[in-house]
mmCIF file with all atom_site columns, C-alpha atoms in Angstrom:
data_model
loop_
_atom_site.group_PDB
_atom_site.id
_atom_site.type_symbol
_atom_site.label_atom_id
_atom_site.label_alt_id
_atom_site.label_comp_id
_atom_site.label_asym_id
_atom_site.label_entity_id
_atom_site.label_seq_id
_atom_site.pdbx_PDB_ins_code
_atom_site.Cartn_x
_atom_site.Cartn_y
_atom_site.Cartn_z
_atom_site.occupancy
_atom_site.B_iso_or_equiv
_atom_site.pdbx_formal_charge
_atom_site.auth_seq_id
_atom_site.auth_comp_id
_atom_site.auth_asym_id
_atom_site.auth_atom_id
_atom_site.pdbx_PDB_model_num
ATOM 1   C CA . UNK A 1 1   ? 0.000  0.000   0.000  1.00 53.00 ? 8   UNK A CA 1
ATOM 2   C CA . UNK A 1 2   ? 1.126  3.667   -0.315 1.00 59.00 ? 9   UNK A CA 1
ATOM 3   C CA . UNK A 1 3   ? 1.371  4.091   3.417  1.00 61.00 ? 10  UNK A CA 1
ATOM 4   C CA . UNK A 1 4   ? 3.751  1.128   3.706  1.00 61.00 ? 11  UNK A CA 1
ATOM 5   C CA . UNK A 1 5   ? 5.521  2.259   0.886  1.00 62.00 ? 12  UNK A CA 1
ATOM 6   C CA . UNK A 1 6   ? 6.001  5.651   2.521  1.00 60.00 ? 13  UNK A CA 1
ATOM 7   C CA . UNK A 1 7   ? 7.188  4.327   5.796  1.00 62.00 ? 14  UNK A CA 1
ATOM 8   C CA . UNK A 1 8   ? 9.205  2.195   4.060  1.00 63.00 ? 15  UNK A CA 1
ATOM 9   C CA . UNK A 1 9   ? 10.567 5.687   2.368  1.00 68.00 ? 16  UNK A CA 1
ATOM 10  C CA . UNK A 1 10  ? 11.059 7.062   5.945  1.00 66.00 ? 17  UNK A CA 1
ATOM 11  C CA . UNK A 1 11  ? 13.056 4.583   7.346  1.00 61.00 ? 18  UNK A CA 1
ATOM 12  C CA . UNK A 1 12  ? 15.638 4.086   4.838  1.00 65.00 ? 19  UNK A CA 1
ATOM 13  C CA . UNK A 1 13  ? 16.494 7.968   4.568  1.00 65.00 ? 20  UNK A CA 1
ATOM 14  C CA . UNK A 1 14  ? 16.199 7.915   8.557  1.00 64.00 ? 21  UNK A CA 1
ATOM 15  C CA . UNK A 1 15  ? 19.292 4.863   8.575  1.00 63.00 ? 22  UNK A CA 1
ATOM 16  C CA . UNK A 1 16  ? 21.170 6.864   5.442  1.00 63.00 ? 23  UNK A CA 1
ATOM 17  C CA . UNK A 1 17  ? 21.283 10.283  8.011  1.00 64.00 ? 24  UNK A CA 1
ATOM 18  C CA . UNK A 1 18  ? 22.332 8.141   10.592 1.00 60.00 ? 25  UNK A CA 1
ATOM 19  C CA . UNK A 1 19  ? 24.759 6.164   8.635  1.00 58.00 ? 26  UNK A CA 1
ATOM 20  C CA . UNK A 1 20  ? 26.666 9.451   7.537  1.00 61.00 ? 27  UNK A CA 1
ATOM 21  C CA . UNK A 1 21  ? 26.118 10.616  11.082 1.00 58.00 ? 28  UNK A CA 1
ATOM 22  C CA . UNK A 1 22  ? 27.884 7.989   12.269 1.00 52.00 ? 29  UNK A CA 1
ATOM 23  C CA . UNK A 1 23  ? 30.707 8.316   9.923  1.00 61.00 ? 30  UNK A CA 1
ATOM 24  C CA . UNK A 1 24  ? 31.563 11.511  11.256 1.00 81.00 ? 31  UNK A CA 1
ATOM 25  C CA . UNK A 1 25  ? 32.108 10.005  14.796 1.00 93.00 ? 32  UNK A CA 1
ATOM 26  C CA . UNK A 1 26  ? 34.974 8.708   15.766 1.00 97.00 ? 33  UNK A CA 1
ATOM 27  C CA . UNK A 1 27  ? 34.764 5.124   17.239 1.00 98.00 ? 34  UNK A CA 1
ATOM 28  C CA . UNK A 1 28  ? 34.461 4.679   20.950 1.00 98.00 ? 35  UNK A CA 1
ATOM 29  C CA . UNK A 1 29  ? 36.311 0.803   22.199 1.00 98.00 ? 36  UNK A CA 1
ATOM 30  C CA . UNK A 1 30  ? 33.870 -0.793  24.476 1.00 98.00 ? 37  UNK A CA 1
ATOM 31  C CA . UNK A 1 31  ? 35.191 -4.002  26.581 1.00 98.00 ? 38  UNK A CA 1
ATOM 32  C CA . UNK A 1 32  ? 32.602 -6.419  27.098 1.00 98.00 ? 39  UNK A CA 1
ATOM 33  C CA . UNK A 1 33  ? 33.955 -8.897  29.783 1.00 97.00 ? 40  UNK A CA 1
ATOM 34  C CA . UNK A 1 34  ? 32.310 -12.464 30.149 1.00 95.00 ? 41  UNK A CA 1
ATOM 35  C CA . UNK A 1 35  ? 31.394 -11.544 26.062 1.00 96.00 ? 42  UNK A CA 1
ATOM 36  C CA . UNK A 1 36  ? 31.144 -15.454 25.746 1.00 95.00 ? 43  UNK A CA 1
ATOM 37  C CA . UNK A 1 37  ? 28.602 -16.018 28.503 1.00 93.00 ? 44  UNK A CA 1
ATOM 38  C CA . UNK A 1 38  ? 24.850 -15.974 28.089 1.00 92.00 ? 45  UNK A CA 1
ATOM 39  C CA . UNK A 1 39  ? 24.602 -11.935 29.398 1.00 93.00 ? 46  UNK A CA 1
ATOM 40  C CA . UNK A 1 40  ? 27.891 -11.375 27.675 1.00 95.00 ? 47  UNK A CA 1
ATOM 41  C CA . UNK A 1 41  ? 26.382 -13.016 24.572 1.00 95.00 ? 48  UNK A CA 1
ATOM 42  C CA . UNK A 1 42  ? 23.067 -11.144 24.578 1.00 95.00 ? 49  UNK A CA 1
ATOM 43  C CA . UNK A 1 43  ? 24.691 -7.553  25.564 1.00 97.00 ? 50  UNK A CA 1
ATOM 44  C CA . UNK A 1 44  ? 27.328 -7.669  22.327 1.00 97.00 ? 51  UNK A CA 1
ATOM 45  C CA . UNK A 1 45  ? 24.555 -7.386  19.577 1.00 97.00 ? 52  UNK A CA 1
ATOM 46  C CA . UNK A 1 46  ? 22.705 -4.687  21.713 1.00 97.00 ? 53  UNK A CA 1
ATOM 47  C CA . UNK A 1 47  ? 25.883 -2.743  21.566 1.00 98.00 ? 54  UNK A CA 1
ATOM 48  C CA . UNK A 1 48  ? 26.582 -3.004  18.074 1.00 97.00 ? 55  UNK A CA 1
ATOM 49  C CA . UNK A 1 49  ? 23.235 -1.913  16.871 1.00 97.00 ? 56  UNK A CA 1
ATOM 50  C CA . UNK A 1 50  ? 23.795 1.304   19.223 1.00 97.00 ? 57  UNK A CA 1
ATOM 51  C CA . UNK A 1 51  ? 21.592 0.733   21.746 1.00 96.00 ? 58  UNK A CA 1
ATOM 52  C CA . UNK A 1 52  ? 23.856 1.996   24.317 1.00 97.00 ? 59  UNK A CA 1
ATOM 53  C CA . UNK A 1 53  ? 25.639 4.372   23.213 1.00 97.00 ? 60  UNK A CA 1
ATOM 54  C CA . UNK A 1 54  ? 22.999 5.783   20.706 1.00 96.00 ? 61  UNK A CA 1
ATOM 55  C CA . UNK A 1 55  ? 21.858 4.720   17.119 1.00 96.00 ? 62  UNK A CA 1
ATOM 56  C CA . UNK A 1 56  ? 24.654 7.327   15.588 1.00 96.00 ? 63  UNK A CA 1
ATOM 57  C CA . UNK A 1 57  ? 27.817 6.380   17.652 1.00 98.00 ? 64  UNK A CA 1
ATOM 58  C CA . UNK A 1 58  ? 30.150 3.584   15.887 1.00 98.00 ? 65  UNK A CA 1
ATOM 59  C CA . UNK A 1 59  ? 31.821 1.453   18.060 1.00 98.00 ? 66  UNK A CA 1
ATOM 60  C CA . UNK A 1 60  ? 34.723 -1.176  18.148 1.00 98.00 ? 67  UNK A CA 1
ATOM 61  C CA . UNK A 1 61  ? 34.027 -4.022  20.665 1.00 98.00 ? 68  UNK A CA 1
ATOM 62  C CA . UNK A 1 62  ? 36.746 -5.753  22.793 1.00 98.00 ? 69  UNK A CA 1
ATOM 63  C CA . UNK A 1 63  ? 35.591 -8.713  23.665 1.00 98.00 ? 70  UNK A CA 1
ATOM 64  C CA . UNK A 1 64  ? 37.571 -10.353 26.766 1.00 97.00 ? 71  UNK A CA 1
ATOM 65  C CA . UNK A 1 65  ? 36.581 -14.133 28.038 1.00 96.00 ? 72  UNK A CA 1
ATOM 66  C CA . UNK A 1 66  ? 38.586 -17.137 29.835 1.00 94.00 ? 73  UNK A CA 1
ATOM 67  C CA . UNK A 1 67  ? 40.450 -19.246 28.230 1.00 95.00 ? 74  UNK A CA 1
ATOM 68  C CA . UNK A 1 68  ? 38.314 -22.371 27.959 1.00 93.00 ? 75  UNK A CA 1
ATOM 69  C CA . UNK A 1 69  ? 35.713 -19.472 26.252 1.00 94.00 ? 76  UNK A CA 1
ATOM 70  C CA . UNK A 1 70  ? 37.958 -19.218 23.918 1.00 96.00 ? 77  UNK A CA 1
ATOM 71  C CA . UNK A 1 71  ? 35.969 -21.240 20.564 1.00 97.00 ? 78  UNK A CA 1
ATOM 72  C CA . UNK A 1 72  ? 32.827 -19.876 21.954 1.00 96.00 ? 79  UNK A CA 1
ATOM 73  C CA . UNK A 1 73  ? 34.747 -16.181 22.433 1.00 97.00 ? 80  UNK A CA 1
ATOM 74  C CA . UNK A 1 74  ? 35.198 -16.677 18.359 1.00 97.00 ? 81  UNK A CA 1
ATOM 75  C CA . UNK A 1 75  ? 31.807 -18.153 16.929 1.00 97.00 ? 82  UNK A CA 1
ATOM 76  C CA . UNK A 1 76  ? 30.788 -14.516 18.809 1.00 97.00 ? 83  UNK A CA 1
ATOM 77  C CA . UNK A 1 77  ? 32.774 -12.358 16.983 1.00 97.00 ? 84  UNK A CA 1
ATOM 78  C CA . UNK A 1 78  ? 32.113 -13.969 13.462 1.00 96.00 ? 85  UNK A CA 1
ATOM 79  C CA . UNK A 1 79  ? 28.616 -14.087 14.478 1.00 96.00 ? 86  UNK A CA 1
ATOM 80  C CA . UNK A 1 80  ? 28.773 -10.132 14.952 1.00 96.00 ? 87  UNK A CA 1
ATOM 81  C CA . UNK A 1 81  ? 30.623 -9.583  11.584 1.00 95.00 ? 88  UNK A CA 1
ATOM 82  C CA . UNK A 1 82  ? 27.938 -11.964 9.633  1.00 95.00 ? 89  UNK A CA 1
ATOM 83  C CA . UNK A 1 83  ? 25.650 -9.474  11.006 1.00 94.00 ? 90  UNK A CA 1
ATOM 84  C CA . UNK A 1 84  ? 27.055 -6.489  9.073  1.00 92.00 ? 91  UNK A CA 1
ATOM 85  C CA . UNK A 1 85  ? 25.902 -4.010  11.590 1.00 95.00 ? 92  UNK A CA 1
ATOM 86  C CA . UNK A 1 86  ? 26.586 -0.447  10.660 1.00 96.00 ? 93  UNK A CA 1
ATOM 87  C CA . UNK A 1 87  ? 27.885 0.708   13.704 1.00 98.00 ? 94  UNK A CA 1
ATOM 88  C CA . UNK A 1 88  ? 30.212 -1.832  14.155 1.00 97.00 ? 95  UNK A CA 1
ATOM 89  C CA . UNK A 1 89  ? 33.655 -0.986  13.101 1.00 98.00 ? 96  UNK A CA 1
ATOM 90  C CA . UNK A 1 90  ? 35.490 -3.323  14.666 1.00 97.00 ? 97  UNK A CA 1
ATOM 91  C CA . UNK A 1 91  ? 35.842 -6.692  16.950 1.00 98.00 ? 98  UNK A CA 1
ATOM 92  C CA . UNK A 1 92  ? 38.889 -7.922  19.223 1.00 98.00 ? 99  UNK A CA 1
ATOM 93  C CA . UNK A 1 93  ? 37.988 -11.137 20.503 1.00 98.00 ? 100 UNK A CA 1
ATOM 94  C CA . UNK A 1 94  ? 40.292 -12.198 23.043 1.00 97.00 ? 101 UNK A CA 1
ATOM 95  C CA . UNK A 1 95  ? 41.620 -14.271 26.384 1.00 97.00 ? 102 UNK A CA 1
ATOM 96  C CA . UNK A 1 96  ? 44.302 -11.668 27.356 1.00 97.00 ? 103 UNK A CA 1
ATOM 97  C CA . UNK A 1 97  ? 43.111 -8.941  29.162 1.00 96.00 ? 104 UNK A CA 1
ATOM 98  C CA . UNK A 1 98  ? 45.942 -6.254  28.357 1.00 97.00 ? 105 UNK A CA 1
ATOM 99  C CA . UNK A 1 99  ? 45.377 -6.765  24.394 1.00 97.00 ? 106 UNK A CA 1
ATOM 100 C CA . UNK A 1 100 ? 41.379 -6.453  25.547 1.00 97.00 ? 107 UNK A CA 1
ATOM 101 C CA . UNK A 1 101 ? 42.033 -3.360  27.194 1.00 97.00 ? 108 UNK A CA 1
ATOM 102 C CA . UNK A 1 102 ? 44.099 -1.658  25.427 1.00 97.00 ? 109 UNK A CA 1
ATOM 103 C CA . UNK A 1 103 ? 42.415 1.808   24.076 1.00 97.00 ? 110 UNK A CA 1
ATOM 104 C CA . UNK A 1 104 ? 39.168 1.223   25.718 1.00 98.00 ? 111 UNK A CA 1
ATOM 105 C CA . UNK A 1 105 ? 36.686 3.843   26.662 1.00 98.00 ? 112 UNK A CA 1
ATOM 106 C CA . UNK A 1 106 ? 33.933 2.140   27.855 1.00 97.00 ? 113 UNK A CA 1
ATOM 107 C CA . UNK A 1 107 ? 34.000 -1.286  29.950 1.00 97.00 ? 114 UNK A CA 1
ATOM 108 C CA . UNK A 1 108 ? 30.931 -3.673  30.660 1.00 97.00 ? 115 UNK A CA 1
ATOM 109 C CA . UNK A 1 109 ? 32.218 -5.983  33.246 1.00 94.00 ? 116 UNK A CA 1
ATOM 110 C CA . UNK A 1 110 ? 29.729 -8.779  33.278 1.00 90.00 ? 117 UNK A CA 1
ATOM 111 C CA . UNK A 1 111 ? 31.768 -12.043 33.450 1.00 70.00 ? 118 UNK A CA 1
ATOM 112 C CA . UNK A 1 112 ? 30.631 -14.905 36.408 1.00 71.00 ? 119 UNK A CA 1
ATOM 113 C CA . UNK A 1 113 ? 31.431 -18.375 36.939 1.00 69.00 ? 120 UNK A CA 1
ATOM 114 C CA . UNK A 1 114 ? 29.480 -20.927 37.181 1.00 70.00 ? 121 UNK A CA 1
ATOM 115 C CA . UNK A 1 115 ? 29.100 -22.638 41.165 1.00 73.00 ? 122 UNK A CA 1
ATOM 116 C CA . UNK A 1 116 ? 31.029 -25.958 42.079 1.00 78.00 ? 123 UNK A CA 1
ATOM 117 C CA . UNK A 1 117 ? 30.371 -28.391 44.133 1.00 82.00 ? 124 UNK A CA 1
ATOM 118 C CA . UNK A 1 118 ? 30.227 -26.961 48.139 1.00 80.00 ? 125 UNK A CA 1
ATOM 119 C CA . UNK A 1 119 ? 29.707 -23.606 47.036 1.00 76.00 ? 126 UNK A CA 1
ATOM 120 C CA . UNK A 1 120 ? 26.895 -21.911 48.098 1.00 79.00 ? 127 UNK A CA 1
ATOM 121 C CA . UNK A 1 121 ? 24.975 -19.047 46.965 1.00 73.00 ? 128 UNK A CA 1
ATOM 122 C CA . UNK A 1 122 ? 24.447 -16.690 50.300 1.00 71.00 ? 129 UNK A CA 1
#
């Protein structure tokens, strides 16, 4: 219909203003800690689509996990980049925490681990 058609109008020239917006930003680095956990994991996308930081900001996210993370670390990051979102101008996935904060502006520091046996929540 013409209406849909319209809004359909609306909304692409509303993503091409903030698309050159956001090319006149510089980049903020955000570390995400615990990026391969289930918050971690749900946060990332959130972050990339400019939810937090607003919908004209681009961002480069450093992504920091454990070692045994580490194959779960990278199906995040190639998850992010087969996303193609436009805010996202970059992804360092890594165990190390210097390289993961190195240049950061912003840090989300949501890592846990996961009870063993005798420990009790209190």
């Amino acid at each position: 219909s013409l209406s849909l058609s319209l809004i359909r109008e609306q909304n692409i020239t509303q993503q091409q203003q903030h698309g050159a917006a956001a090319m006149a930003k510089d980049p903020v680095r955000v570390l995400v800690t615990g990026a391969a956990g289930q918050i971690g994991y749900a946060l990332v996308p959130m972050i990339a689509r400019g939810v937090m930081l607003g919908p004209d900001q681009p961002v480069i996210l450093h992504m920091l996990d454990i070692p045994p993370a580490a194959e779960a670390l990278n199906g995040v990051k190639m998850e992010l980049v087969d996303a193609a979102f436009p805010l996202l101008k970059g992804v360092v996935a890594t165990t190390d925490a210097v390289e993961a904060c190195t240049g950061v502006s912003v840090a989300v520091m949501v890592g846990g681990f996961p009870r063993k046996e005798g420990m009790e929540r209190k």
